[in-house]
Amino acid sequence: MNDYNNMILALEEKQVEDIALLKDLLLEIIECYLSDNKMSDPNVFEIVLSKCDEIDYQDLDTVMAYAMLHLLDRYRRFQFMQIKLIESGYLKNSPHLSKKRHYHSDKEEFQTRILDVGTGPAPALLAYSDFFDWYSDFKNITIDIKMDYIEQSMGFRSFLHYLVEFAMVKNKFYHVPFHKGTFYNVLDYSESSYRLGKSFKSRKYDFVIFSNFLTNDDFVENIKPNLHEIFNSLTNKSIVLIVGAKPTSKKYSKIYNTLENIIGKRFSRKQYKGQWKKIFSESFDLKYSDHRTGEVVRSYFNELKHLLNEKGLLTKLPDSVIKLIERGSGYNSKSSWYVEVYQKFSYIKYYKKNR
């Protein structure tokens, strides 16, 4: 059996354990919330389904409804994408890691700096927090995992603060920022954002994630300068992972084309030049019954259905929401989505000295 197969088998075992733990944490949080707040307007679930790109998620009921319906399934999607990246050979040379400098030590230590743009309930950060913890153990190396996020919703920020704190009480540690992400709005993002006295230090990342964030072409056009700032802040061999709906629709096809034009094939700045390469793009239709992690998601929807019924809320939900929960608890349920991965290759410019 080759190294990749060993790696995938080991990761799949850990993923089942990780998603089962998150499922239990999420159900406990939901039960506490429903007991305390009663979810006064069940129609908020319909708003989350039909207007997910339009609402601002400042209201905690809206955030909880979104987390109930989407968090665990989307966490599992990121688990599956980790498997696919390993199968594609992409993770062979650990491009998502950079070496830390130890000026007074021979110790070799790695770091990964991750930015999640429009993190929501953070399925991506939670999944990659678990992944890099596993990866460091599997490779027997030390990884300093730094995560940050951009999120305008105070509701999601409060949810993440509570989730991370609640998990710590249960002896589970996530690398998601406990004291909340640095940026509230992508329009406020600047590559030079560390204030040191009167100067600024550039912020650098090894891994940037856009998960169901770039959903409107006008919005993407509006934030072009900020996207360029984000792409410029990535290190050599770092990656950008873009997740969303399949590009078969005119809407999303246009968005993905716009993004490819923004990233561009080549770039040149004052001190370095380089190019971006699209290293991975694929549409997925993933049945819950295909993997043991899917069985955990199916179990979650069954338990969620019983919990909502116990709280007297299930029969008050809109039909579309009940159907989603029923589908989620069914054997042939599946998730559909699309992913693109770009990798950055940069080189320092060399200038001829004047003679």
CSV table of C-alpha atoms in Angstrom, one decimal:
chain,number,residue,atom,x,y,z
A,1,MET,CA,0.0,0.0,0.0
A,2,ASN,CA,1.5,3.4,-1.0
A,3,ASP,CA,2.0,6.4,1.2
A,4,TYR,CA,-1.0,8.2,-0.2
A,5,ASN,CA,-3.3,5.3,0.7
A,6,ASN,CA,-1.9,5.1,4.2
A,7,MET,CA,-2.4,8.9,4.5
A,8,ILE,CA,-6.0,8.8,3.3
A,9,LEU,CA,-7.0,5.9,5.5
A,10,ALA,CA,-5.5,7.6,8.6
A,11,LEU,CA,-7.2,10.9,7.7
A,12,GLU,CA,-10.6,9.2,7.1
A,13,GLU,CA,-10.5,7.6,10.5
A,14,LYS,CA,-9.7,10.9,12.2
A,15,GLN,CA,-12.4,12.7,10.1
A,16,VAL,CA,-15.1,10.4,11.4
A,17,GLU,CA,-14.0,11.1,15.0
A,18,ASP,CA,-13.8,14.9,14.4
A,19,ILE,CA,-17.2,15.3,12.7
A,20,ALA,CA,-18.9,13.1,15.4
A,21,LEU,CA,-17.5,15.4,18.1
A,22,LEU,CA,-18.6,18.5,16.2
A,23,LYS,CA,-22.1,17.0,15.8
A,24,ASP,CA,-22.4,16.4,19.5
A,25,LEU,CA,-21.2,19.9,20.3
A,26,LEU,CA,-23.6,21.5,17.8
A,27,LEU,CA,-26.6,19.5,19.1
A,28,GLU,CA,-25.8,20.6,22.7
A,29,ILE,CA,-25.6,24.2,21.7
A,30,ILE,CA,-28.9,24.0,19.7
A,31,GLU,CA,-30.7,22.4,22.6
A,32,CYS,CA,-29.5,25.1,25.0
A,33,TYR,CA,-30.5,27.8,22.6
A,34,LEU,CA,-33.9,26.4,22.0
A,35,SER,CA,-34.5,25.9,25.7
A,36,ASP,CA,-33.5,29.5,26.5
A,37,ASN,CA,-35.0,31.4,23.4
A,38,LYS,CA,-37.7,29.1,22.0
A,39,MET,CA,-36.9,30.4,18.4
A,40,SER,CA,-39.8,32.8,18.5
A,41,ASP,CA,-40.3,33.0,14.7
A,42,PRO,CA,-39.9,29.7,12.9
A,43,ASN,CA,-40.2,31.5,9.5
A,44,VAL,CA,-36.6,32.5,10.0
A,45,PHE,CA,-35.6,29.1,8.6
A,46,GLU,CA,-37.4,29.9,5.3
A,47,ILE,CA,-35.5,33.2,5.1
A,48,VAL,CA,-32.2,31.4,5.6
A,49,LEU,CA,-33.1,29.0,2.7
A,50,SER,CA,-34.6,31.4,0.2
A,51,LYS,CA,-32.7,34.7,0.9
A,52,CYS,CA,-29.3,33.4,2.2
A,53,ASP,CA,-27.4,35.9,-0.1
A,54,GLU,CA,-29.6,38.9,0.9
A,55,ILE,CA,-29.8,38.9,4.7
A,56,ASP,CA,-27.1,40.3,7.0
A,57,TYR,CA,-27.2,37.6,9.8
A,58,GLN,CA,-27.1,40.1,12.6
A,59,ASP,CA,-30.0,38.4,14.3
A,60,LEU,CA,-29.0,35.4,16.4
A,61,ASP,CA,-32.1,33.4,15.5
A,62,THR,CA,-31.1,33.7,11.8
A,63,VAL,CA,-27.6,32.6,12.7
A,64,MET,CA,-28.8,29.6,14.7
A,65,ALA,CA,-31.2,28.6,11.9
A,66,TYR,CA,-28.3,28.8,9.4
A,67,ALA,CA,-26.0,26.8,11.6
A,68,MET,CA,-28.6,24.1,12.3
A,69,LEU,CA,-29.3,23.6,8.6
A,70,HIS,CA,-25.8,24.0,7.0
A,71,LEU,CA,-22.8,23.9,9.4
A,72,LEU,CA,-22.2,20.1,9.7
A,73,ASP,CA,-22.9,19.4,6.1
A,74,ARG,CA,-20.5,22.1,4.9
A,75,TYR,CA,-17.9,21.0,7.5
A,76,ARG,CA,-18.1,17.6,5.9
A,77,ARG,CA,-17.6,19.0,2.4
A,78,PHE,CA,-14.3,20.5,3.5
A,79,GLN,CA,-13.3,17.2,4.9
A,80,PHE,CA,-14.0,15.5,1.5
A,81,MET,CA,-12.0,18.2,-0.3
A,82,GLN,CA,-9.0,17.4,1.9
A,83,ILE,CA,-9.2,13.8,0.7
A,84,LYS,CA,-9.5,14.9,-2.9
A,85,LEU,CA,-6.4,17.2,-2.7
A,86,ILE,CA,-4.4,14.3,-1.2
A,87,GLU,CA,-5.6,12.0,-4.0
A,88,SER,CA,-4.6,14.6,-6.6
A,89,GLY,CA,-1.1,14.6,-5.2
A,90,TYR,CA,-1.3,18.3,-4.3
A,91,LEU,CA,-0.4,17.8,-0.6
A,92,LYS,CA,2.8,15.8,-1.4
A,93,ASN,CA,5.2,18.7,-0.7
A,94,SER,CA,3.1,20.5,2.0
A,95,PRO,CA,2.7,23.8,0.0
A,96,HIS,CA,0.3,25.0,2.7
A,97,LEU,CA,3.1,25.2,5.2
A,98,SER,CA,6.1,27.5,5.5
A,99,LYS,CA,9.1,27.2,7.8
A,100,LYS,CA,9.4,29.3,10.9
A,101,ARG,CA,12.7,30.9,11.6
A,102,HIS,CA,14.5,30.2,14.8
A,103,TYR,CA,17.5,32.5,15.0
A,104,HIS,CA,18.8,30.9,18.2
A,105,SER,CA,17.8,27.3,17.7
A,106,ASP,CA,18.3,24.5,15.3
A,107,LYS,CA,14.7,23.3,15.8
A,108,GLU,CA,12.6,23.0,12.7
A,109,GLU,CA,9.1,24.3,13.0
A,110,PHE,CA,6.4,24.9,10.4
A,111,GLN,CA,3.5,27.4,10.3
A,112,THR,CA,0.3,27.8,8.4
A,113,ARG,CA,-1.5,31.2,8.3
A,114,ILE,CA,-5.1,30.8,7.1
A,115,LEU,CA,-7.7,33.5,6.2
A,116,ASP,CA,-11.3,32.7,5.7
A,117,VAL,CA,-13.2,35.4,3.9
A,118,GLY,CA,-16.9,35.6,4.9
A,119,THR,CA,-16.5,32.8,7.3
A,120,GLY,CA,-20.2,32.5,8.6
A,121,PRO,CA,-20.3,29.7,11.2
A,122,ALA,CA,-16.8,28.7,10.0
A,123,PRO,CA,-17.2,25.2,8.6
A,124,ALA,CA,-13.9,25.8,6.6
A,125,LEU,CA,-11.9,26.9,9.6
A,126,LEU,CA,-13.3,24.2,11.9
A,127,ALA,CA,-12.5,21.5,9.3
A,128,TYR,CA,-8.9,22.8,8.6
A,129,SER,CA,-8.3,23.3,12.3
A,130,ASP,CA,-8.9,19.6,12.7
A,131,PHE,CA,-7.0,18.8,9.6
A,132,PHE,CA,-3.8,20.5,10.5
A,133,ASP,CA,-3.9,19.1,14.0
A,134,TRP,CA,-4.1,15.6,12.4
A,135,TYR,CA,-1.5,16.5,9.8
A,136,SER,CA,1.1,17.6,12.4
A,137,ASP,CA,0.6,14.3,14.3
A,138,PHE,CA,0.7,12.2,11.1
A,139,LYS,CA,3.9,13.8,9.9
A,140,ASN,CA,5.4,14.1,13.4
A,141,ILE,CA,6.1,17.7,12.9
A,142,THR,CA,5.3,20.9,14.8
A,143,ILE,CA,2.9,23.3,13.1
A,144,ASP,CA,2.0,26.8,14.4
A,145,ILE,CA,-1.5,27.2,13.2
A,146,LYS,CA,-2.7,30.8,12.9
A,147,MET,CA,-6.3,31.5,11.7
A,148,ASP,CA,-8.1,34.7,11.0
A,149,TYR,CA,-11.4,35.6,9.3
A,150,ILE,CA,-13.4,38.4,7.7
A,151,GLU,CA,-17.0,38.5,8.8
A,152,GLN,CA,-19.5,41.4,9.0
A,153,SER,CA,-22.2,39.6,11.0
A,154,MET,CA,-22.1,40.1,14.8
A,155,GLY,CA,-24.4,37.2,15.0
A,156,PHE,CA,-21.9,34.8,13.4
A,157,ARG,CA,-19.1,36.3,15.4
A,158,SER,CA,-21.0,35.7,18.7
A,159,PHE,CA,-21.8,32.2,17.6
A,160,LEU,CA,-18.2,31.4,16.9
A,161,HIS,CA,-17.0,32.9,20.2
A,162,TYR,CA,-19.5,30.7,22.0
A,163,LEU,CA,-18.8,27.6,20.0
A,164,VAL,CA,-15.0,27.8,20.6
A,165,GLU,CA,-15.6,28.6,24.3
A,166,PHE,CA,-18.1,25.7,24.7
A,167,ALA,CA,-15.7,23.3,22.9
A,168,MET,CA,-12.9,24.3,25.3
A,169,VAL,CA,-15.1,23.3,28.2
A,170,LYS,CA,-15.5,19.9,26.6
A,171,ASN,CA,-11.7,19.7,26.2
A,172,LYS,CA,-11.8,20.3,22.5
A,173,PHE,CA,-9.6,23.0,21.1
A,174,TYR,CA,-10.2,24.7,17.7
A,175,HIS,CA,-7.7,27.2,16.3
A,176,VAL,CA,-10.6,29.5,15.2
A,177,PRO,CA,-9.9,32.9,16.9
A,178,PHE,CA,-11.5,33.0,20.3
A,179,HIS,CA,-11.5,36.8,20.4
A,180,LYS,CA,-13.1,37.1,17.0
A,181,GLY,CA,-11.6,37.8,13.6
A,182,THR,CA,-9.6,40.9,12.7
A,183,PHE,CA,-11.8,42.3,9.8
A,184,TYR,CA,-15.5,43.0,9.8
A,185,ASN,CA,-15.8,43.8,6.1
A,186,VAL,CA,-13.8,42.7,3.1
A,187,LEU,CA,-13.8,46.4,2.0
A,188,ASP,CA,-11.7,47.2,5.0
A,189,TYR,CA,-9.1,44.6,4.2
A,190,SER,CA,-5.6,45.9,3.6
A,191,GLU,CA,-2.5,43.8,3.1
A,192,SER,CA,-0.5,46.2,5.3
A,193,SER,CA,-2.6,45.9,8.5
A,194,TYR,CA,-0.2,45.3,11.4
A,195,ARG,CA,0.4,48.7,13.1
A,196,LEU,CA,3.9,48.8,14.6
A,197,GLY,CA,4.5,52.3,16.0
A,198,LYS,CA,4.2,54.6,13.1
A,199,SER,CA,4.8,51.9,10.5
A,200,PHE,CA,2.8,49.0,9.1
A,201,LYS,CA,3.9,45.4,8.7
A,202,SER,CA,2.5,43.4,5.8
A,203,ARG,CA,0.1,40.6,6.7
A,204,LYS,CA,0.9,37.3,5.0
A,205,TYR,CA,-1.1,34.1,4.5
A,206,ASP,CA,-0.4,30.6,3.2
A,207,PHE,CA,-4.0,29.6,2.6
A,208,VAL,CA,-7.1,31.7,1.8
A,209,ILE,CA,-10.6,30.4,1.6
A,210,PHE,CA,-13.7,31.8,0.0
A,211,SER,CA,-16.7,29.6,0.9
A,212,ASN,CA,-20.0,30.6,-0.5
A,213,PHE,CA,-19.0,34.2,-0.2
A,214,LEU,CA,-18.5,35.3,-3.8
A,215,THR,CA,-22.1,34.8,-4.9
A,216,ASN,CA,-23.0,38.1,-6.8
A,217,ASP,CA,-21.1,39.4,-9.8
A,218,ASP,CA,-21.7,43.1,-9.0
A,219,PHE,CA,-20.4,42.4,-5.5
A,220,VAL,CA,-17.3,40.7,-6.9
A,221,GLU,CA,-16.7,43.7,-9.2
A,222,ASN,CA,-17.1,46.1,-6.3
A,223,ILE,CA,-14.5,44.4,-4.1
A,224,LYS,CA,-11.9,43.9,-6.9
A,225,PRO,CA,-9.3,46.2,-5.2
A,226,ASN,CA,-9.7,44.3,-1.9
A,227,LEU,CA,-9.4,40.9,-3.6
A,228,HIS,CA,-6.1,42.1,-5.2
A,229,GLU,CA,-4.9,43.0,-1.7
A,230,ILE,CA,-5.8,39.6,-0.4
A,231,PHE,CA,-4.1,37.8,-3.3
A,232,ASN,CA,-1.0,40.0,-2.9
A,233,SER,CA,-0.8,39.0,0.7
A,234,LEU,CA,-0.4,35.3,-0.1
A,235,THR,CA,3.1,33.8,0.2
A,236,ASN,CA,4.9,31.8,-2.5
A,237,LYS,CA,3.3,28.4,-3.2
A,238,SER,CA,0.2,29.3,-1.1
A,239,ILE,CA,-3.3,28.5,-2.3
A,240,VAL,CA,-6.7,30.1,-2.7
A,241,LEU,CA,-9.6,27.8,-2.4
A,242,ILE,CA,-12.9,29.0,-3.8
A,243,VAL,CA,-16.1,27.1,-3.0
A,244,GLY,CA,-19.6,27.8,-4.3
A,245,ALA,CA,-22.4,26.6,-6.6
A,246,LYS,CA,-21.6,24.8,-9.8
A,247,PRO,CA,-20.6,27.0,-12.8
A,248,THR,CA,-23.3,25.5,-15.0
A,249,SER,CA,-25.6,28.5,-14.2
A,250,LYS,CA,-25.0,31.8,-16.0
A,251,LYS,CA,-24.7,33.6,-12.7
A,252,TYR,CA,-21.9,31.5,-11.3
A,253,SER,CA,-20.2,31.0,-14.6
A,254,LYS,CA,-19.8,34.8,-14.8
A,255,ILE,CA,-18.5,35.0,-11.3
A,256,TYR,CA,-15.8,32.3,-11.8
A,257,ASN,CA,-14.7,34.0,-15.0
A,258,THR,CA,-14.4,37.3,-13.2
A,259,LEU,CA,-12.4,35.8,-10.4
A,260,GLU,CA,-10.0,34.2,-12.9
A,261,ASN,CA,-9.5,37.5,-14.6
A,262,ILE,CA,-8.9,39.2,-11.2
A,263,ILE,CA,-6.3,36.6,-10.2
A,264,GLY,CA,-4.7,36.6,-13.7
A,265,LYS,CA,-2.0,34.4,-15.0
A,266,ARG,CA,1.0,36.6,-14.3
A,267,PHE,CA,1.7,39.5,-11.9
A,268,SER,CA,4.5,41.9,-11.2
A,269,ARG,CA,5.0,44.1,-8.1
A,270,LYS,CA,7.9,46.3,-7.0
A,271,GLN,CA,10.0,43.5,-5.4
A,272,TYR,CA,8.7,40.3,-7.0
A,273,LYS,CA,6.9,38.8,-10.0
A,274,GLY,CA,5.1,35.5,-10.6
A,275,GLN,CA,2.0,33.8,-11.8
A,276,TRP,CA,-1.1,32.0,-10.6
A,277,LYS,CA,-2.0,28.5,-11.7
A,278,LYS,CA,-5.4,26.8,-11.4
A,279,ILE,CA,-4.4,23.4,-10.0
A,280,PHE,CA,-7.8,21.9,-9.2
A,281,SER,CA,-11.4,22.4,-10.2
A,282,GLU,CA,-14.2,19.9,-9.8
A,283,SER,CA,-17.9,19.6,-9.2
A,284,PHE,CA,-19.1,17.2,-6.5
A,285,ASP,CA,-22.2,15.2,-5.9
A,286,LEU,CA,-21.5,13.5,-2.6
A,287,LYS,CA,-24.0,11.0,-1.1
A,288,TYR,CA,-24.1,10.7,2.6
A,289,SER,CA,-24.1,6.9,2.2
A,290,ASP,CA,-20.8,7.0,0.4
A,291,HIS,CA,-18.7,7.7,3.5
A,292,ARG,CA,-18.9,7.2,7.2
A,293,THR,CA,-18.7,11.0,7.7
A,294,GLY,CA,-22.0,11.2,5.7
A,295,GLU,CA,-23.6,8.7,8.1
A,296,VAL,CA,-22.7,11.2,10.9
A,297,VAL,CA,-24.4,14.0,9.1
A,298,ARG,CA,-27.5,11.8,8.5
A,299,SER,CA,-27.5,10.9,12.2
A,300,TYR,CA,-27.3,14.6,13.0
A,301,PHE,CA,-30.4,15.5,10.9
A,302,ASN,CA,-32.3,12.6,12.6
A,303,GLU,CA,-31.4,13.9,16.0
A,304,LEU,CA,-32.1,17.5,15.0
A,305,LYS,CA,-35.6,16.4,13.8
A,306,HIS,CA,-36.3,14.7,17.2
A,307,LEU,CA,-35.0,17.7,19.1
A,308,LEU,CA,-37.1,20.2,17.1
A,309,ASN,CA,-40.2,18.0,17.6
A,310,GLU,CA,-39.5,17.7,21.4
A,311,LYS,CA,-39.3,21.5,21.6
A,312,GLY,CA,-42.6,21.8,19.8
A,313,LEU,CA,-41.0,23.6,16.8
A,314,LEU,CA,-40.9,21.0,14.0
A,315,THR,CA,-44.6,21.2,13.0
A,316,LYS,CA,-44.3,25.0,12.9
A,317,LEU,CA,-41.5,25.0,10.4
A,318,PRO,CA,-42.1,25.9,6.7
A,319,ASP,CA,-42.6,22.9,4.4
A,320,SER,CA,-39.4,23.5,2.5
A,321,VAL,CA,-37.4,23.4,5.8
A,322,ILE,CA,-39.0,20.2,6.9
A,323,LYS,CA,-38.3,18.6,3.5
A,324,LEU,CA,-34.6,19.7,3.8
A,325,ILE,CA,-34.3,18.0,7.2
A,326,GLU,CA,-36.1,14.9,6.0
A,327,ARG,CA,-33.8,14.7,3.0
A,328,GLY,CA,-30.8,15.2,5.3
A,329,SER,CA,-31.9,12.2,7.4
A,330,GLY,CA,-32.5,10.0,4.4
A,331,TYR,CA,-30.1,7.3,3.1
A,332,ASN,CA,-29.7,8.7,-0.4
A,333,SER,CA,-29.2,12.3,0.6
A,334,LYS,CA,-26.4,14.2,-1.1
A,335,SER,CA,-24.5,17.5,-1.2
A,336,SER,CA,-23.6,19.3,-4.5
A,337,TRP,CA,-21.0,22.0,-4.8
A,338,TYR,CA,-18.0,23.2,-6.9
A,339,VAL,CA,-14.5,24.1,-6.0
A,340,GLU,CA,-11.5,25.8,-7.6
A,341,VAL,CA,-8.0,25.9,-6.2
A,342,TYR,CA,-5.3,28.4,-7.4
A,343,GLN,CA,-1.7,28.3,-6.4
A,344,LYS,CA,0.7,31.2,-6.4
A,345,PHE,CA,4.3,31.1,-7.6
A,346,SER,CA,6.4,34.2,-7.0
A,347,TYR,CA,10.0,35.1,-7.6
A,348,ILE,CA,12.2,37.9,-6.3
A,349,LYS,CA,13.2,40.4,-8.9
A,350,TYR,CA,16.9,40.9,-9.5
A,351,TYR,CA,18.0,44.3,-10.6
A,352,LYS,CA,21.3,45.1,-12.4
A,353,LYS,CA,23.4,47.6,-10.5
A,354,ASN,CA,24.4,50.8,-12.2
A,355,ARG,CA,28.0,50.7,-13.3
